Amino acid sequence: MNRARRGRLAAAVFLLAGTAATVALVLVALNENINAFHPPERIVNGTAPVGTTIRAGGMVTPGSVSRDAEGLGVTFVLSDFQGSDFPVRFVGILPDLFREGQGILVTGQLDAGGTFMAHEVLAKHDENYMPPEIADLAAHQAADP
Amino acid sequence: MADPSNEPLLCTRGLACGVNGRTLFEGVELTLSAGDLVEVRGPNGSGKTTLLRCIAGLFTEEAGSVRVRPPERPLYLGHKPGVNPMLSALENIRWYLALEGLSRDADVCRDAVDTVGLGRAGRVPCATLSAGQRRRAALARLVVTEAPLWLLDEPFSALDDAGQDLVRSLIDRHRDAGGAVLCATHEPVGLPDAGRLELPG
Amino acid sequence: MADPSNEPLLCTRGLACGVNGRTLFEGVELTLSAGDLVEVRGPNGSGKTTLLRCIAGLFTEEAGSVRVRPPERPLYLGHKPGVNPMLSALENIRWYLALEGLSRDADVCRDAVDTVGLGRAGRVPCATLSAGQRRRAALARLVVTEAPLWLLDEPFSALDDAGQDLVRSLIDRHRDAGGAVLCATHEPVGLPDAGRLELPG
Amino acid sequence: MGRFTTWFHRMGSPRWFFDLSRPWLVGFLAVGVTLLGVGTVWGLGFAPPDYQQGDSYRIIYIHVPSAHLAEALYVAMGVAGIVVLVWRMKLADMFIAVTAPVGMAVTGIALLTGAIWGRPTWGAWWVWDARTTSVLVLFFLYLGIVALRQAIPRADQAGRAAAVLAIVGTVNVPIIKYSVDWWLTLHQPASITFTAAPAMPPSMWVPLLINMVGFYALVAAFLVAGLRNEVLLREADAQWVRDWLERAS
Amino acid sequence: MSIAVAQVRRDFLVAFRARADAVHPVAFFALTVVLFGLSMGPDRQAMGELAPGMVWVLALLATMMGTDTLFRRDFEDGTLEQLLLHGRPLFVAVLAKLFAHWCVTGLVLTALSPLAGLMLQVPAEGLPALAGSLALGTPALTLIGAIAAALTVGLGRGGMLAAVIALPLFVPVLIFGAGASLAAASGASPAAEFLWLGALLAAALTLAPFAVGLALRVSQEY
Amino acid sequence: MSIAVAQVRRDFLVAFRARADAVHPVAFFALTVVLFGLSMGPDRQAMGELAPGMVWVLALLATMMGTDTLFRRDFEDGTLEQLLLHGRPLFVAVLAKLFAHWCVTGLVLTALSPLAGLMLQVPAEGLPALAGSLALGTPALTLIGAIAAALTVGLGRGGMLAAVIALPLFVPVLIFGAGASLAAASGASPAAEFLWLGALLAAALTLAPFAVGLALRVSQEY
Ligand code: HEM
Ligand SMILES: Nc1ncnc2c1ncn2[C@@H]1O[C@H](COP(=O)(O)OP(=O)(O)OP(=O)(O)O)[C@@H](O)[C@H]1O
Ligand SMILES: Nc1ncnc2c1ncn2[C@@H]1O[C@H](COP(=O)(O)OP(=O)(O)OP(=O)(O)O)[C@@H](O)[C@H]1O
Ligand SMILES: [Mg+2]
Ligand SMILES: [Mg+2]
């Protein structure tokens, strides 16, 4: 085999091996969930650290939102609707999309009593858009099948 | 080095180069066979350096073709010496030999450095050499290379008389051994049977 | 420019320079008066560049003295062209004139650039010029300067024949006007009445 | 590909393009302006409000087309980059030169509208999630290409360098596209896909579609105009350009 | 293969001769860590939470400044031309060069990072992940940075242009690297981030040598 | 005087021609701000407390990278030799050069700093002090950095050596600059720090031009 051919062969082998390794690692990595935030379950069972700043997420439990009589303070309960939920306290302006049943991300610290003291509340919006009338209709249909 | 095949060492057909839409030269037809020496002449800015770099594969032609007889690659000695200033001439030539896949025998290196007249100056980092001495360190490549085609860009620049004679004798030896030389220069090389390519500028 | 006083333009006494403890030259005695031309010759690494930089005040001597007739300062043209590649030759020369405190008349600049044969190439950023063209942009300083003492380090390098003639005629004109030139070079300048300083190397 | 064909591509194309492209310019411009007008008026004035976001969702009619275009332009640049490196086609190189600043502007619009939309819906101007971050990266990639081209004095070489960068940067595009599926992002997943029915009623997505096509057409008009300009600049020394200028003036 | 050995040997020798040059990314890292420590005011706890990210950014900057000189010197003295002309697989020589460079910068940074972490109040349990993520991340940064350095080598501009070009490509590495160290510092498992870092490194290792080779060829012609 | 005008004019012209080069310190600043934002994890509030210090460090780094190229280009093409030879007061030309350089770097950084502050969550009341302290601080940084740049110009090393030399001298400027912005951000009065910054600037303005001139002469002989 001449010099140029050997060089090309080396390059091809190198490229193939590298690509295979990359793909394998990506596939394994995709299976591993990145803990961008702590789900309610981890907050409740005590896996989440207390006293350091963390991020948590969940749905706002219907009926749990209570606003302070004065000021911007608000307390509500975040839940995964599978039996784990925890109280959140926040002082500040809530996003427009904040409402009961909405997916929410909070940043803050868990205090010793298990309350999440949030200093930031972000609302996650899903991909569905519809006019209010249709939304009402859909809600009715869901309510009485 | 003398190759049995009859293909010339270098063959360009209708070669043209330009920068930013301005054509520097076009229709350059060069054929260099064993023993040939061609001087590239032309005023400043006529494109001598560009031509040599194009043949070496360091610049892309606009039209035409360059063919260097495979599997060989030309040796290119440009305006820049190609010598690392932190390394001595000796260490530089060792590295070059490894690149070319040639034997890195200590004797070969030492001989090369002595041949170009560096002697003790070949053992100190090139940063402490004068302009001409650094140029000589680059010339050591001509001593060790096995490339049959040489592309030399103003090989006499910065050299004293002895240095210029050295270059001449290296070219001579190379031609005798069946090599070919393309040399951009402002003064005649002063060797017999030299061809000449004039770039109009 | 011709100064009535009888002091020579340059006078060195017992000048010696060295690097890292090695002496390059010593006891250099040079006296240049109006109209003088002295060639500094010597093999590569003999210290020509060092001598010129020492006289220009860019290198500190080991022993001896350098005296350039006050209030003048010499013009120094070194291995490096002293031309900003982002500016055109025209803009470079304008800046140089301001440094020297001379008139920056547009005509003066244009004449200088034309004299060194750049023409249209003198209007584009020097980065796009060839080695020799950039060298010519540096030569424009010789056209506009009023310094009576010139220190030229290999002024012919990279120049084509026309360029070399240009340098010769500039030197000639300068000598006629009462200036003096000290010139490090590997080939004779080829002008009459040239003195010569040999550095042994 | 033979040498002749290569030569044909390099020498022939810019002029060919210049001669043919004038009607394209007019056509794209007309279509773009019309559709954008219709879509915007429909979207802002007549489409129904959203059940959750009310009227603030209407920024979708600018945000989505610009975001989509930002990705598409980069992919187009990547393809042009391959063409530049493999076939050395000058027109592809000019295409990169013209597209990079336009793409940067469009990406800027997507970022800006996203930030404006994020304030009321998410509750923050800016979050560092995968979607937003990768779009910011896209912006800087465009910036890098513009800066690199600008720094290189020789036009052809500048083109090849920019092509390398354009190709390398395309890995970012799938990341932008699928980041919302791969990672947990605050940004919503796609509402409109080719495989499933849109997650919004026609009264909402038809104007969106019109605006999208309008945006594409308008940017195409910009690109054609820019390319024509670039051809003239780059071929300024050619005889046909001089002739054309003579006729034009 | 011998070409790789020769290249590594040469580059180590040059790094040793120009010692001052080789240790500078490291010195820069150390000094910026100190500067950050100085400028941060009294809130030590807030700092501790952010510190892994800071160390990562500073390591990234140091690496970037290092890659800038990677090819510039060789370009200026003309040895790069010779490297491009030799006609053997270029990517081998490039890989060898980058390996030698990483040994004197990234590797040292990695070794120093626990110390830097301590100075900036990273909690002790975060230190191994910090060093580990840098061990995987700095080679990737070197490889990516080399592409930008190669593209800009002929331009004689400071490292700035290269920085502007390379930084967007650095972002994923930074995100997962800093993410891994932040996760570990706050007690979570950094496994996923490490896998991603590994994938990025593998991809960079596979593609970058070829991209660098291409870029070097292109930038010869500026 | 005319020499100062000519020098400023020339340097502006060069900066304009090499636009990409001139805006790079600024681009670097913007990019590092983004990187820091990225790497900092979820804690936005903690970030806000430290952010004025960060912005200051980043501005310092950007200035430093800018000063590196200040004389290098002129050294390489030989125009620096010509500048040293002309025999008129060198410090005037040096001052003019530094002024031109500051206009395209420090001044722009100062103007951008409020935006950077916002991205890194600096509280709004801290922004004027941040910009003000940078307006006083960046010229001092440029002047000090120029000394280091002048000393190392002949060595052909990347900016690293200059960085290592200059950083210790930057420390006082950084301490008072970051101090002023941190104080303002937390509601205290930054008056004392501003006075110190002013004193540092005055000192640098007086001494640095001469030191730079001396350093340039010395470094010609390496
Ligand atoms: C600065 C922040 C933002 C950035 C950088 C951004 C970027 C993008 C990009 C790149 C796309 C195109 C995805 C594709 O290829 O299909 C997109 C689509 C979209 N974005 Fe954003 N976005 C931002 C904020 C927002 C916000 C705040 C909302 C509203 C909650 C939003 C809603 C949408 C919607 C509805 C789509 C169309 C999805 C589809 O059907 O494909 N974006 N955005
Ligand atoms: N930076 C340096 N460090 C140490 N030694 C140096 C340095 N520069 C030059 N030298 C030494 O000084 C000597 C003289 O150098 P100089 O450049 O003056 O020679 P020259 O006569 O101009 O040679 P050439 O004809 O090659 O230009 C050389 O032998 C060189 O080894
Ligand atoms: N980087 C560049 N950008 C634009 N044009 C360039 C560039 N480099 C060279 N040129 C142009 O190419 C032409 C040819 O340059 P080249 O260096 O090949 O000339 P040359 O014949 O070697 O001249 P010299 O005798 O001065 O060395 C010059 O006129 C120059 O203007
Ligand atoms: Mg030449
Ligand atoms: Mg010399």
PDB file of C-alpha atoms in Angstrom, chain C residues 11-19 22-28 50-68, chain F residues 221:
ATOM      1  CA  CYS C  11      31.665  60.346  14.704  1.00  0.00           C
ATOM      2  CA  THR C  12      32.267  57.131  16.636  1.00  0.00           C
ATOM      3  CA  ARG C  13      35.255  56.529  18.845  1.00  0.00           C
ATOM      4  CA  GLY C  14      36.335  53.058  19.918  1.00  0.00           C
ATOM      5  CA  LEU C  15      32.825  51.721  19.557  1.00  0.00           C
ATOM      6  CA  ALA C  16      32.288  48.136  20.746  1.00  0.00           C
ATOM      7  CA  CYS C  17      29.159  46.032  20.956  1.00  0.00           C
ATOM      8  CA  GLY C  18      28.460  42.546  22.190  1.00  0.00           C
ATOM      9  CA  VAL C  19      25.683  40.196  23.045  1.00  0.00           C
ATOM     10  CA  ARG C  22      30.519  37.792  23.164  1.00  0.00           C
ATOM     11  CA  THR C  23      32.058  40.847  21.540  1.00  0.00           C
ATOM     12  CA  LEU C  24      30.842  41.408  17.977  1.00  0.00           C
ATOM     13  CA  PHE C  25      33.107  44.281  17.071  1.00  0.00           C
ATOM     14  CA  GLU C  26      35.308  46.730  18.900  1.00  0.00           C
ATOM     15  CA  GLY C  27      37.296  49.826  18.215  1.00  0.00           C
ATOM     16  CA  VAL C  28      35.066  51.003  15.400  1.00  0.00           C
ATOM     17  CA  THR C  50      23.911  45.715  15.540  1.00  0.00           C
ATOM     18  CA  LEU C  51      26.301  48.523  14.557  1.00  0.00           C
ATOM     19  CA  LEU C  52      23.609  50.457  12.728  1.00  0.00           C
ATOM     20  CA  ARG C  53      21.094  50.062  15.539  1.00  0.00           C
ATOM     21  CA  CYS C  54      23.696  51.166  18.022  1.00  0.00           C
ATOM     22  CA  ILE C  55      24.361  54.357  16.083  1.00  0.00           C
ATOM     23  CA  ALA C  56      20.626  54.961  15.752  1.00  0.00           C
ATOM     24  CA  GLY C  57      20.280  54.671  19.523  1.00  0.00           C
ATOM     25  CA  LEU C  58      18.285  51.442  19.444  1.00  0.00           C
ATOM     26  CA  PHE C  59      21.014  49.355  21.019  1.00  0.00           C
ATOM     27  CA  THR C  60      23.376  50.195  23.843  1.00  0.00           C
ATOM     28  CA  GLU C  61      27.096  50.089  23.141  1.00  0.00           C
ATOM     29  CA  GLU C  62      29.509  48.221  25.371  1.00  0.00           C
ATOM     30  CA  ALA C  63      32.329  50.712  25.094  1.00  0.00           C
ATOM     31  CA  GLY C  64      33.272  53.787  23.128  1.00  0.00           C
ATOM     32  CA  SER C  65      31.081  56.658  22.018  1.00  0.00           C
ATOM     33  CA  VAL C  66      28.677  57.626  19.260  1.00  0.00           C
ATOM     34  CA  ARG C  67      28.120  61.243  18.350  1.00  0.00           C
ATOM     35  CA  VAL C  68      25.580  62.319  15.777  1.00  0.00           C
TER      36      VAL C  68
ATOM     37  CA  GLU F 221      17.159  45.861  22.557  1.00  0.00           C
TER      38      GLU F 221
END
